[in-house]
Amino acid sequence: MKNRILARELPEKLGETVVVAGWLHRLRDMAKFGFAIVRDRSGLVQVVLTAEQLEQLKGLQVETVLKVTGEVVKKQSKDPNAKEVEIQATLLEILSPVKDVVPVEVNKDDVDVQLDTLLDNRVVTLRHPKQRAIFRVQAALVHGFRQFMEGQGFTEIFFPVLAGAASEGGAEFFRVEYYGREATLTQSAQLYKQITMGVYEGVYGVSYSFRAEKFATSRHLTEFNQLEFEVGFVESMEDVMAYGESATRAMLTAVEAECQPELELLGVTLPPLGERFPRITLQEALEIYKEGTGIDETSEPDLSPSAEKWLSTVWAPREHGTGFLFITHYPETKRPFYVALDPEDPSLTLSFDLIGFGSEIVSGGMRINRYDEQIARIKAKGLKPEEFEDYLMMHKYGIPPEGGWGMGLQRLTQNVLGLANIKEATIFPRDVQRLRP
Ligand code: 4AD
C-alpha cells in the first residue's frame, strides 16, 4: 500500500499526515468521538475518530480491516515525557467489513482459552500479539541458523518429502498410496543429506519430518521441521558437536537481536548459554541424575523426560551456567543403522543428543562411511540391504568420514520460550487427532 506507515514507525512521524492500515483491535465509543485501536504487523496504534467516522463503523465488529489517513499527534497524557503518539483521523476507509463476532477474543492481554480451542480457532487466535510473537521468534531462530551455515560456506539443500524407504526405523512412518505403489513420508532427510556428502562436504536445510506417533504428547508432533546439517572430512564426533553448539549460539543471538519486543511481550528470558556446553556420556548423565535426585535410572538405555529436564534446567545451569548439554555414546540398540559404532566399545555409538532447556532438541553423530561396514550394520539391524540400494551407492563410490545432526525446530521454540506444549510452538500443528486447520 502506497505511503503506508507501520504502527512502530509512528513516533518518528509526529506532526505528519500518514496512512496506517490494519485490523480493528478494539473500539471505544464516547458518543461525540471515539477511539479505535488498530493492529498491524508491528503493533497497535490508537486512532481518534469523529462522530461521523464512528457512524461508519456501526454494525461492524473487531477484526474489520481499516485504512486510516490522519495526523500523528502526541497522546493526551499527564506525563510530559510520554513518547506515545496517536492519530487524529481525517479519513477512514473500510477495506474489509467484519459483521460476525470473533469466536475467541484476541484483544485482551492473553488468549484465555484451552489449547484445543486455541488451535481449533487458529485462523483468528494467531492474530493475538502473543501468538504472533511466538512465530516471529521461530523465524528468527531459522534466520540465525541459515546465517550461521551460510557463514561457514555450506550449501542449502531442499530435500524430498516422498520417499521409498523409512530412514529412522521403527513403525513410526506414514504410508502413502503412490500410483499403485507404496511410498512413505520422510521421517527425516537423513539419507539424502548423507548422499550430498559425496559432493558438497557441508550442507544444511530445513526439512519436513513425519512420524506416525501413536500418542499425542506435549513434545511430539506427527509433522515437524528439522534444521538439518551434515559435514564431511571430520576427524571426530567433537567436530560435529562443535558445529551444533556454534549454530545454537548463533540462533539464540539472532533471537536476542531481532526479537526484543516479542521477548518482552512474552515475558521470556532466554536460556543461559554459558561458556561451553558440557559434554557427558549417557552413563555419566544417569549417574549425575541419580546423585542429584536419588532417582536411579542407571540401567536404562536412554534418558527419561524428567532426567532430561533436571539435567538441563537444574544441573547444567548450576554447574556450567548454561541450559544446554550434550549427552554422548548412546547404546547401539537405541540408534538407527547409519550411526557409527564406537571402536572402543561397539555396544555404544558415536552419537549424541543436545538437551536444550527442558528436553532433547538435537540428535546427531558420526555416520558409517565405509561400504562393507554399512552393509554389515544394515543386516545386523535386521534390515535388507537391497532396500537401501540408492543409499548404499554413495558408500560404494566413496564418501568421506562424516557426521551431522538434526534439530527439531518446534521443540527448540517450545524450550526457548518455555511453552508447556509443543503445539503452542507449531503454527498449524498435526497430531493423532488434529489435521485442521
Ligand atoms: O532424534 P531424531 O529422530 O533424529 C533424526 O531424525 C536424525 N536423522 C537426526 C540426525 O541428523 N542424526 O529427530 C531429531 C530431532 C529431535 O532431537 C527432536 O528435537 C525432533 O527432531 N523430533 C520431534 N519433534 C516433534 N515431534 C516429534 N515427533 C519429533 N521427533 C523428533
Short mmCIF file of C-alpha atoms and ligand atoms in Angstrom, two decimals:
data_model
loop_
_atom_site.label_atom_id
_atom_site.label_comp_id
_atom_site.label_asym_id
_atom_site.label_seq_id
_atom_site.Cartn_x
_atom_site.Cartn_y
_atom_site.Cartn_z
CA MET A 1 0.00 0.00 0.00
CA LYS A 2 1.46 3.32 -1.06
CA ASN A 3 2.78 5.58 1.73
CA ARG A 4 1.66 3.20 4.42
CA ILE A 5 3.41 3.63 7.79
CA LEU A 6 3.62 0.86 10.39
CA ALA A 7 2.48 1.44 13.97
CA ARG A 8 6.03 1.03 15.22
CA GLU A 9 7.30 3.86 12.97
CA LEU A 10 4.76 6.45 14.08
CA PRO A 11 6.76 8.18 16.87
CA GLU A 12 9.18 9.40 14.16
CA LYS A 13 6.29 10.93 12.20
CA LEU A 14 4.99 13.36 14.83
CA GLY A 15 3.13 16.21 13.17
CA GLU A 16 2.92 14.49 9.77
CA THR A 17 -0.12 13.22 7.91
CA VAL A 18 0.22 9.49 7.43
CA VAL A 19 -1.64 6.38 6.26
CA VAL A 20 -1.95 3.37 8.55
CA ALA A 21 -3.80 0.16 7.87
CA GLY A 22 -4.69 -2.87 9.92
CA TRP A 23 -7.36 -4.64 11.93
CA LEU A 24 -9.81 -3.00 14.32
CA HIS A 25 -8.44 -4.41 17.58
CA ARG A 26 -10.74 -2.51 19.95
CA LEU A 27 -13.28 0.29 19.73
CA ARG A 28 -14.30 2.77 22.41
CA ASP A 29 -17.41 4.75 21.59
CA MET A 30 -17.58 8.02 23.59
CA ALA A 31 -20.70 9.22 21.66
CA LYS A 32 -19.26 12.52 20.32
CA PHE A 33 -15.98 10.89 19.37
CA GLY A 34 -14.26 7.53 19.74
CA PHE A 35 -11.03 5.60 19.90
CA ALA A 36 -10.15 2.80 17.55
CA ILE A 37 -7.13 0.69 18.40
CA VAL A 38 -5.71 -0.53 15.09
CA ARG A 39 -3.37 -3.52 14.95
CA ASP A 40 -0.84 -4.10 12.21
CA ARG A 41 2.08 -6.49 11.95
CA SER A 42 4.27 -4.24 14.05
CA GLY A 43 1.95 -3.37 16.93
CA LEU A 44 -1.00 -1.24 17.98
CA VAL A 45 -1.92 2.38 17.33
CA GLN A 46 -4.69 4.48 18.79
CA VAL A 47 -6.80 6.40 16.30
CA VAL A 48 -9.11 9.21 17.39
CA LEU A 49 -12.36 9.11 15.41
CA THR A 50 -15.01 11.76 14.84
CA ALA A 51 -18.71 11.05 15.42
CA GLU A 52 -19.15 10.60 11.63
CA GLN A 53 -16.31 8.09 11.46
CA LEU A 54 -17.80 6.21 14.42
CA GLU A 55 -21.03 6.06 12.44
CA GLN A 56 -19.11 4.38 9.55
CA LEU A 57 -18.20 1.56 11.95
CA LYS A 58 -21.80 1.00 13.12
CA GLY A 59 -22.69 -2.69 12.98
CA LEU A 60 -19.11 -3.72 12.31
CA GLN A 61 -17.08 -5.91 14.65
CA VAL A 62 -13.49 -6.05 15.78
CA GLU A 63 -11.14 -7.51 13.11
CA THR A 64 -12.71 -5.26 10.45
CA VAL A 65 -9.84 -4.22 8.17
CA LEU A 66 -9.27 -0.47 8.04
CA LYS A 67 -7.24 2.16 6.30
CA VAL A 68 -6.81 5.42 8.19
CA THR A 69 -5.39 8.72 6.99
CA GLY A 70 -4.63 11.27 9.69
CA GLU A 71 -2.21 13.42 11.59
CA VAL A 72 0.24 11.95 14.09
CA VAL A 73 -0.16 13.80 17.39
CA LYS A 74 1.12 13.34 20.92
CA LYS A 75 -1.19 11.17 23.01
CA GLN A 76 -3.03 13.07 25.78
CA SER A 77 -1.01 12.21 28.88
CA LYS A 78 -0.21 13.75 32.22
CA ASP A 79 3.42 12.67 31.80
CA PRO A 80 5.28 15.41 29.85
CA ASN A 81 7.91 12.85 28.75
CA ALA A 82 5.39 10.38 27.38
CA LYS A 83 6.50 9.46 23.88
CA GLU A 84 3.35 7.73 22.76
CA VAL A 85 1.53 9.10 19.78
CA GLU A 86 -1.91 8.67 18.31
CA ILE A 87 -3.60 9.55 15.03
CA GLN A 88 -6.31 12.13 14.53
CA ALA A 89 -8.20 10.52 11.67
CA THR A 90 -9.20 12.68 8.73
CA LEU A 91 -10.27 9.79 6.51
CA LEU A 92 -11.48 6.31 7.47
CA GLU A 93 -11.82 3.62 4.80
CA ILE A 94 -13.21 0.17 5.40
CA LEU A 95 -11.20 -2.39 3.40
CA SER A 96 -12.95 -5.50 4.68
CA PRO A 97 -16.03 -5.26 6.91
CA VAL A 98 -16.48 -7.92 9.62
CA LYS A 99 -20.07 -8.48 10.71
CA ASP A 100 -19.68 -11.63 12.82
CA VAL A 101 -18.41 -11.67 16.36
CA VAL A 102 -15.00 -13.42 16.59
CA PRO A 103 -15.18 -16.92 18.15
CA VAL A 104 -12.27 -16.14 20.52
CA GLU A 105 -11.34 -12.68 21.76
CA VAL A 106 -7.88 -11.67 20.60
CA ASN A 107 -7.82 -8.16 22.05
CA LYS A 108 -7.14 -8.96 25.71
CA ASP A 109 -3.71 -9.39 27.34
CA ASP A 110 -3.92 -13.16 26.87
CA VAL A 111 -5.97 -15.58 24.79
CA ASP A 112 -7.59 -17.19 27.78
CA VAL A 113 -8.82 -20.48 26.30
CA GLN A 114 -7.90 -24.18 26.38
CA LEU A 115 -5.21 -25.35 23.94
CA ASP A 116 -7.73 -27.18 21.75
CA THR A 117 -9.95 -24.10 21.47
CA LEU A 118 -6.87 -22.01 20.68
CA LEU A 119 -5.92 -24.39 17.87
CA ASP A 120 -9.45 -25.04 16.57
CA ASN A 121 -9.73 -21.28 16.07
CA ARG A 122 -6.14 -20.81 14.88
CA VAL A 123 -7.22 -18.62 11.96
CA VAL A 124 -8.25 -15.97 14.46
CA THR A 125 -6.17 -16.74 17.57
CA LEU A 126 -2.93 -16.43 15.61
CA ARG A 127 -3.75 -12.73 15.36
CA HIS A 128 -3.22 -12.22 19.07
CA PRO A 129 0.06 -10.30 19.56
CA LYS A 130 1.47 -13.02 21.85
CA GLN A 131 0.67 -15.79 19.39
CA ARG A 132 2.16 -13.76 16.58
CA ALA A 133 5.30 -13.20 18.69
CA ILE A 134 5.96 -16.95 19.07
CA PHE A 135 6.35 -17.44 15.32
CA ARG A 136 8.44 -14.30 14.92
CA VAL A 137 10.87 -15.85 17.40
CA GLN A 138 10.73 -19.12 15.45
CA ALA A 139 11.52 -17.26 12.23
CA ALA A 140 14.49 -15.57 13.92
CA LEU A 141 15.82 -18.98 15.05
CA VAL A 142 15.74 -20.21 11.45
CA HIS A 143 17.26 -16.96 10.25
CA GLY A 144 20.13 -17.41 12.74
CA PHE A 145 20.61 -21.00 11.56
CA ARG A 146 20.78 -20.01 7.89
CA GLN A 147 23.10 -17.10 8.59
CA PHE A 148 25.45 -19.34 10.55
CA MET A 149 25.53 -22.07 7.91
CA GLU A 150 26.00 -19.59 5.06
CA GLY A 151 28.87 -18.05 7.05
CA GLN A 152 30.56 -21.47 7.03
CA GLY A 153 30.24 -21.64 3.26
CA PHE A 154 27.84 -24.60 3.35
CA THR A 155 25.19 -25.36 0.75
CA GLU A 156 21.44 -25.27 1.39
CA ILE A 157 19.66 -28.38 0.12
CA PHE A 158 15.95 -28.91 -0.47
CA PHE A 159 15.10 -32.46 0.50
CA PRO A 160 12.24 -34.60 -0.81
CA VAL A 161 9.27 -35.47 1.35
CA LEU A 162 8.08 -38.51 -0.63
CA ALA A 163 10.41 -41.48 -0.39
CA GLY A 164 10.61 -45.22 -0.81
CA ALA A 165 12.19 -46.36 2.45
CA ALA A 166 11.99 -45.19 6.04
CA SER A 167 15.25 -43.76 7.43
CA GLU A 168 14.85 -43.78 11.18
CA GLY A 169 13.49 -47.35 11.53
CA GLY A 170 10.63 -48.43 13.73
CA ALA A 171 6.98 -48.38 12.77
CA GLU A 172 6.55 -44.63 13.02
CA PHE A 173 6.15 -43.76 9.38
CA PHE A 174 3.23 -42.82 7.17
CA ARG A 175 2.46 -44.82 4.08
CA VAL A 176 1.16 -43.03 1.03
CA GLU A 177 -0.53 -44.54 -1.97
CA TYR A 178 1.67 -43.54 -4.90
CA TYR A 179 0.40 -44.52 -8.36
CA GLY A 180 -0.42 -48.04 -7.22
CA ARG A 181 2.80 -48.38 -5.23
CA GLU A 182 3.57 -47.64 -1.64
CA ALA A 183 5.61 -44.60 -0.72
CA THR A 184 6.46 -43.18 2.70
CA LEU A 185 6.66 -39.63 4.02
CA THR A 186 10.24 -38.94 5.10
CA GLN A 187 10.93 -39.34 8.81
CA SER A 188 13.99 -37.17 8.29
CA ALA A 189 16.20 -36.01 5.43
CA GLN A 190 18.93 -38.24 6.84
CA LEU A 191 19.70 -40.41 3.82
CA TYR A 192 19.55 -37.52 1.39
CA LYS A 193 21.81 -35.22 3.35
CA GLN A 194 24.36 -38.02 3.64
CA ILE A 195 24.27 -38.63 -0.10
CA THR A 196 25.21 -34.98 -0.67
CA MET A 197 28.43 -35.62 1.29
CA GLY A 198 29.81 -37.05 -1.94
CA VAL A 199 29.57 -33.55 -3.41
CA TYR A 200 29.26 -30.52 -1.15
CA GLU A 201 31.07 -31.61 2.04
CA GLY A 202 28.92 -29.31 4.14
CA VAL A 203 25.15 -28.99 3.75
CA TYR A 204 22.17 -27.72 5.66
CA GLY A 205 18.47 -27.36 5.11
CA VAL A 206 15.05 -27.06 6.68
CA SER A 207 13.26 -30.36 6.17
CA TYR A 208 9.79 -31.72 6.87
CA SER A 209 9.74 -34.81 9.05
CA PHE A 210 6.75 -37.06 9.54
CA ARG A 211 6.33 -39.55 12.36
CA ALA A 212 3.28 -41.71 12.89
CA GLU A 213 3.47 -41.19 16.65
CA LYS A 214 0.86 -43.29 18.42
CA PHE A 215 0.10 -40.79 21.15
CA ALA A 216 -0.20 -37.04 21.38
CA THR A 217 2.33 -35.87 23.98
CA SER A 218 3.47 -32.39 24.98
CA ARG A 219 6.72 -32.99 22.99
CA HIS A 220 5.64 -34.92 19.89
CA LEU A 221 4.01 -33.93 16.63
CA THR A 222 3.27 -36.07 13.61
CA GLU A 223 4.67 -33.38 11.31
CA PHE A 224 7.54 -31.12 12.26
CA ASN A 225 10.59 -29.39 10.83
CA GLN A 226 14.20 -30.29 11.31
CA LEU A 227 17.12 -27.98 10.84
CA GLU A 228 19.39 -30.46 9.12
CA PHE A 229 23.16 -30.39 9.00
CA GLU A 230 25.81 -32.73 7.61
CA VAL A 231 29.55 -32.24 7.24
CA GLY A 232 32.36 -34.29 5.70
CA PHE A 233 36.07 -34.77 6.41
CA VAL A 234 35.55 -34.51 10.15
CA GLU A 235 38.02 -36.16 12.46
CA SER A 236 35.84 -36.82 15.45
CA MET A 237 32.35 -36.50 16.85
CA GLU A 238 33.57 -33.44 18.72
CA ASP A 239 33.82 -31.58 15.38
CA VAL A 240 30.15 -32.31 14.71
CA MET A 241 29.06 -31.26 18.20
CA ALA A 242 31.08 -28.05 17.93
CA TYR A 243 29.02 -27.06 14.87
CA GLY A 244 25.89 -27.84 16.88
CA GLU A 245 26.98 -25.63 19.73
CA SER A 246 28.01 -22.73 17.49
CA ALA A 247 24.80 -22.93 15.48
CA THR A 248 22.67 -22.92 18.66
CA ARG A 249 24.55 -19.90 19.95
CA ALA A 250 24.10 -18.07 16.64
CA MET A 251 20.39 -18.85 16.63
CA LEU A 252 19.79 -17.54 20.13
CA THR A 253 21.88 -14.48 19.37
CA ALA A 254 19.66 -13.82 16.35
CA VAL A 255 16.56 -14.00 18.55
CA GLU A 256 18.14 -11.62 21.01
CA ALA A 257 18.99 -9.15 18.26
CA GLU A 258 15.78 -9.39 16.24
CA CYS A 259 13.05 -10.11 18.77
CA GLN A 260 13.35 -7.83 21.79
CA PRO A 261 9.72 -6.60 21.58
CA GLU A 262 8.47 -10.18 21.20
CA LEU A 263 10.52 -11.47 24.15
CA GLU A 264 9.25 -8.60 26.28
CA LEU A 265 5.66 -9.24 25.30
CA LEU A 266 6.02 -12.94 26.09
CA GLY A 267 7.88 -12.21 29.33
CA VAL A 268 10.68 -14.55 28.29
CA THR A 269 14.31 -14.54 29.38
CA LEU A 270 16.34 -16.69 27.02
CA PRO A 271 18.04 -19.78 28.49
CA PRO A 272 21.63 -19.10 29.58
CA LEU A 273 24.33 -20.11 27.07
CA GLY A 274 27.37 -20.16 29.36
CA GLU A 275 30.98 -20.50 28.22
CA ARG A 276 30.75 -24.02 26.81
CA PHE A 277 28.00 -26.63 26.65
CA PRO A 278 29.13 -29.59 28.76
CA ARG A 279 29.60 -32.98 27.03
CA ILE A 280 28.91 -36.04 29.16
CA THR A 281 28.26 -39.67 28.28
CA LEU A 282 24.83 -41.18 28.79
CA GLN A 283 26.23 -43.29 31.62
CA GLU A 284 27.69 -40.22 33.32
CA ALA A 285 24.40 -38.37 32.87
CA LEU A 286 22.46 -41.16 34.54
CA GLU A 287 24.93 -41.20 37.46
CA ILE A 288 24.70 -37.42 37.88
CA TYR A 289 20.91 -37.65 37.82
CA LYS A 290 20.97 -40.39 40.47
CA GLU A 291 23.33 -38.44 42.69
CA GLY A 292 21.38 -35.21 42.35
CA THR A 293 17.85 -36.54 42.74
CA GLY A 294 18.08 -40.01 44.27
CA ILE A 295 16.27 -41.41 41.22
CA ASP A 296 18.15 -44.45 39.90
CA GLU A 297 17.77 -44.92 36.15
CA THR A 298 21.36 -46.09 35.61
CA SER A 299 20.30 -49.35 33.99
CA GLU A 300 18.10 -47.54 31.42
CA PRO A 301 19.32 -47.26 27.79
CA ASP A 302 18.11 -43.65 27.46
CA LEU A 303 17.29 -40.54 29.49
CA SER A 304 13.75 -40.20 30.80
CA PRO A 305 11.93 -36.91 30.13
CA SER A 306 12.35 -35.95 33.80
CA ALA A 307 16.10 -36.68 33.68
CA GLU A 308 16.45 -34.51 30.56
CA LYS A 309 14.56 -31.75 32.30
CA TRP A 310 16.55 -31.89 35.53
CA LEU A 311 19.92 -32.07 33.78
CA SER A 312 19.20 -29.09 31.51
CA THR A 313 17.26 -26.82 33.85
CA VAL A 314 18.91 -27.59 37.20
CA TRP A 315 22.28 -29.33 36.83
CA ALA A 316 23.75 -27.63 33.74
CA PRO A 317 22.73 -24.08 34.77
CA ARG A 318 24.10 -24.66 38.27
CA GLU A 319 27.35 -26.35 37.31
CA HIS A 320 28.10 -24.82 33.91
CA GLY A 321 25.95 -21.67 33.68
CA THR A 322 24.13 -22.99 30.61
CA GLY A 323 20.78 -24.53 29.75
CA PHE A 324 22.37 -26.81 27.12
CA LEU A 325 24.32 -30.04 27.38
CA PHE A 326 25.45 -32.83 25.07
CA ILE A 327 24.81 -36.42 26.03
CA THR A 328 27.04 -38.83 24.09
CA HIS A 329 27.53 -42.55 23.45
CA TYR A 330 24.03 -43.98 23.27
CA PRO A 331 23.77 -47.79 23.09
CA GLU A 332 23.76 -49.24 19.58
CA THR A 333 20.33 -50.78 20.22
CA LYS A 334 18.85 -47.27 20.52
CA ARG A 335 20.31 -45.74 17.36
CA PRO A 336 19.50 -46.24 13.66
CA PHE A 337 21.56 -48.30 11.20
CA TYR A 338 23.52 -45.36 9.78
CA VAL A 339 25.15 -44.34 13.09
CA ALA A 340 28.84 -45.26 13.58
CA LEU A 341 29.75 -47.66 16.36
CA ASP A 342 32.31 -46.63 18.95
CA PRO A 343 35.53 -48.51 18.05
CA GLU A 344 36.43 -48.62 21.75
CA ASP A 345 33.14 -50.25 22.72
CA PRO A 346 30.95 -51.42 19.83
CA SER A 347 27.95 -51.78 22.14
CA LEU A 348 27.92 -47.97 22.08
CA THR A 349 27.62 -45.48 19.22
CA LEU A 350 29.40 -42.28 18.27
CA SER A 351 26.14 -40.43 18.72
CA PHE A 352 24.86 -37.55 20.80
CA ASP A 353 21.79 -35.61 21.77
CA LEU A 354 21.80 -31.95 22.64
CA ILE A 355 19.42 -31.31 25.52
CA GLY A 356 18.19 -27.74 25.44
CA PHE A 357 16.45 -26.26 28.42
CA GLY A 358 13.92 -28.99 29.11
CA SER A 359 14.26 -31.76 26.56
CA GLU A 360 16.19 -33.17 23.62
CA ILE A 361 16.37 -30.69 20.78
CA VAL A 362 19.09 -32.22 18.61
CA SER A 363 20.09 -35.72 17.69
CA GLY A 364 23.28 -36.43 15.79
CA GLY A 365 26.51 -38.32 15.47
CA MET A 366 29.13 -39.82 13.21
CA ARG A 367 27.93 -41.95 10.31
CA ILE A 368 29.28 -45.14 8.81
CA ASN A 369 31.13 -44.10 5.66
CA ARG A 370 32.56 -47.46 4.50
CA TYR A 371 30.55 -49.72 2.22
CA ASP A 372 31.19 -53.13 3.82
CA GLU A 373 30.66 -51.78 7.30
CA GLN A 374 27.34 -50.21 6.33
CA ILE A 375 26.06 -53.40 4.71
CA ALA A 376 27.01 -55.41 7.80
CA ARG A 377 25.27 -52.88 10.04
CA ILE A 378 22.09 -52.88 7.98
CA LYS A 379 21.99 -56.68 8.25
CA ALA A 380 22.77 -56.60 11.98
CA LYS A 381 19.76 -54.31 12.41
CA GLY A 382 17.56 -56.92 10.70
CA LEU A 383 17.10 -54.77 7.59
CA LYS A 384 17.59 -55.72 3.94
CA PRO A 385 20.50 -54.09 2.06
CA GLU A 386 18.57 -54.39 -1.23
CA GLU A 387 16.03 -51.89 0.13
CA PHE A 388 18.80 -49.31 0.51
CA GLU A 389 20.34 -49.64 -2.92
CA ASP A 390 20.46 -45.93 -3.73
CA TYR A 391 21.77 -45.06 -0.31
CA LEU A 392 24.48 -47.71 -0.43
CA MET A 393 25.60 -46.44 -3.82
CA MET A 394 27.16 -43.46 -2.06
CA HIS A 395 29.22 -45.72 0.22
CA LYS A 396 30.23 -47.84 -2.75
CA TYR A 397 31.55 -44.83 -4.66
CA GLY A 398 33.16 -43.03 -1.75
CA ILE A 399 32.01 -40.59 0.89
CA PRO A 400 34.38 -39.03 3.41
CA PRO A 401 34.27 -39.65 7.16
CA GLU A 402 31.28 -37.57 8.08
CA GLY A 403 28.65 -36.71 10.64
CA GLY A 404 25.74 -34.41 11.23
CA TRP A 405 22.69 -33.62 13.23
CA GLY A 406 19.03 -32.68 13.06
CA MET A 407 17.43 -30.08 15.29
CA GLY A 408 13.70 -30.13 15.96
CA LEU A 409 12.53 -26.60 15.22
CA GLN A 410 9.27 -26.75 17.15
CA ARG A 411 10.94 -28.49 20.10
CA LEU A 412 13.59 -25.79 20.22
CA THR A 413 10.99 -23.00 20.02
CA GLN A 414 9.00 -24.66 22.80
CA ASN A 415 12.00 -24.89 25.11
CA VAL A 416 13.44 -21.46 24.34
CA LEU A 417 10.08 -19.83 25.11
CA GLY A 418 9.19 -22.16 27.99
CA LEU A 419 5.90 -23.29 26.42
CA ALA A 420 4.11 -26.20 28.09
CA ASN A 421 3.09 -27.96 24.87
CA ILE A 422 4.94 -28.28 21.57
CA LYS A 423 1.71 -27.49 19.74
CA GLU A 424 1.92 -23.93 21.08
CA ALA A 425 5.22 -23.69 19.18
CA THR A 426 3.68 -25.03 15.96
CA ILE A 427 1.75 -22.70 13.76
CA PHE A 428 -0.60 -25.37 12.33
CA PRO A 429 0.09 -28.49 14.41
CA ARG A 430 -0.75 -32.04 13.39
CA ASP A 431 -1.09 -34.84 15.90
CA VAL A 432 -3.02 -38.09 16.26
CA GLN A 433 -6.30 -36.17 16.44
CA ARG A 434 -5.58 -32.92 14.69
CA LEU A 435 -5.47 -32.37 10.95
CA ARG A 436 -7.03 -28.92 10.81
CA PRO A 437 -6.87 -26.04 10.21
O1 4AD B 1 16.08 -37.81 17.08
P1 4AD B 1 15.53 -37.75 15.68
O2 4AD B 1 14.52 -38.76 15.33
O3 4AD B 1 16.80 -37.83 14.72
C1 4AD B 1 16.77 -37.83 13.32
O4 4AD B 1 15.76 -37.71 12.66
C2 4AD B 1 18.14 -37.91 12.74
N1 4AD B 1 18.03 -38.14 11.28
C3 4AD B 1 18.93 -36.68 13.04
C4 4AD B 1 20.34 -36.75 12.60
O5 4AD B 1 20.79 -35.97 11.80
N2 4AD B 1 21.08 -37.67 13.13
O6 4AD B 1 14.94 -36.30 15.44
C5 4AD B 1 15.77 -35.15 15.52
C6 4AD B 1 15.09 -34.06 16.36
C7 4AD B 1 14.89 -34.45 17.82
O7 4AD B 1 16.02 -34.14 18.59
C8 4AD B 1 13.70 -33.60 18.22
O8 4AD B 1 14.11 -32.27 18.52
C9 4AD B 1 12.88 -33.55 16.93
O9 4AD B 1 13.77 -33.82 15.88
N3 4AD B 1 11.79 -34.53 16.94
C10 4AD B 1 10.48 -34.22 17.04
N4 4AD B 1 9.85 -33.04 17.16
C11 4AD B 1 8.50 -33.06 17.23
N5 4AD B 1 7.75 -34.17 17.16
C12 4AD B 1 8.34 -35.39 17.02
N6 4AD B 1 7.58 -36.47 16.91
C13 4AD B 1 9.76 -35.44 16.96
N7 4AD B 1 10.66 -36.45 16.80
C14 4AD B 1 11.88 -35.87 16.79
#
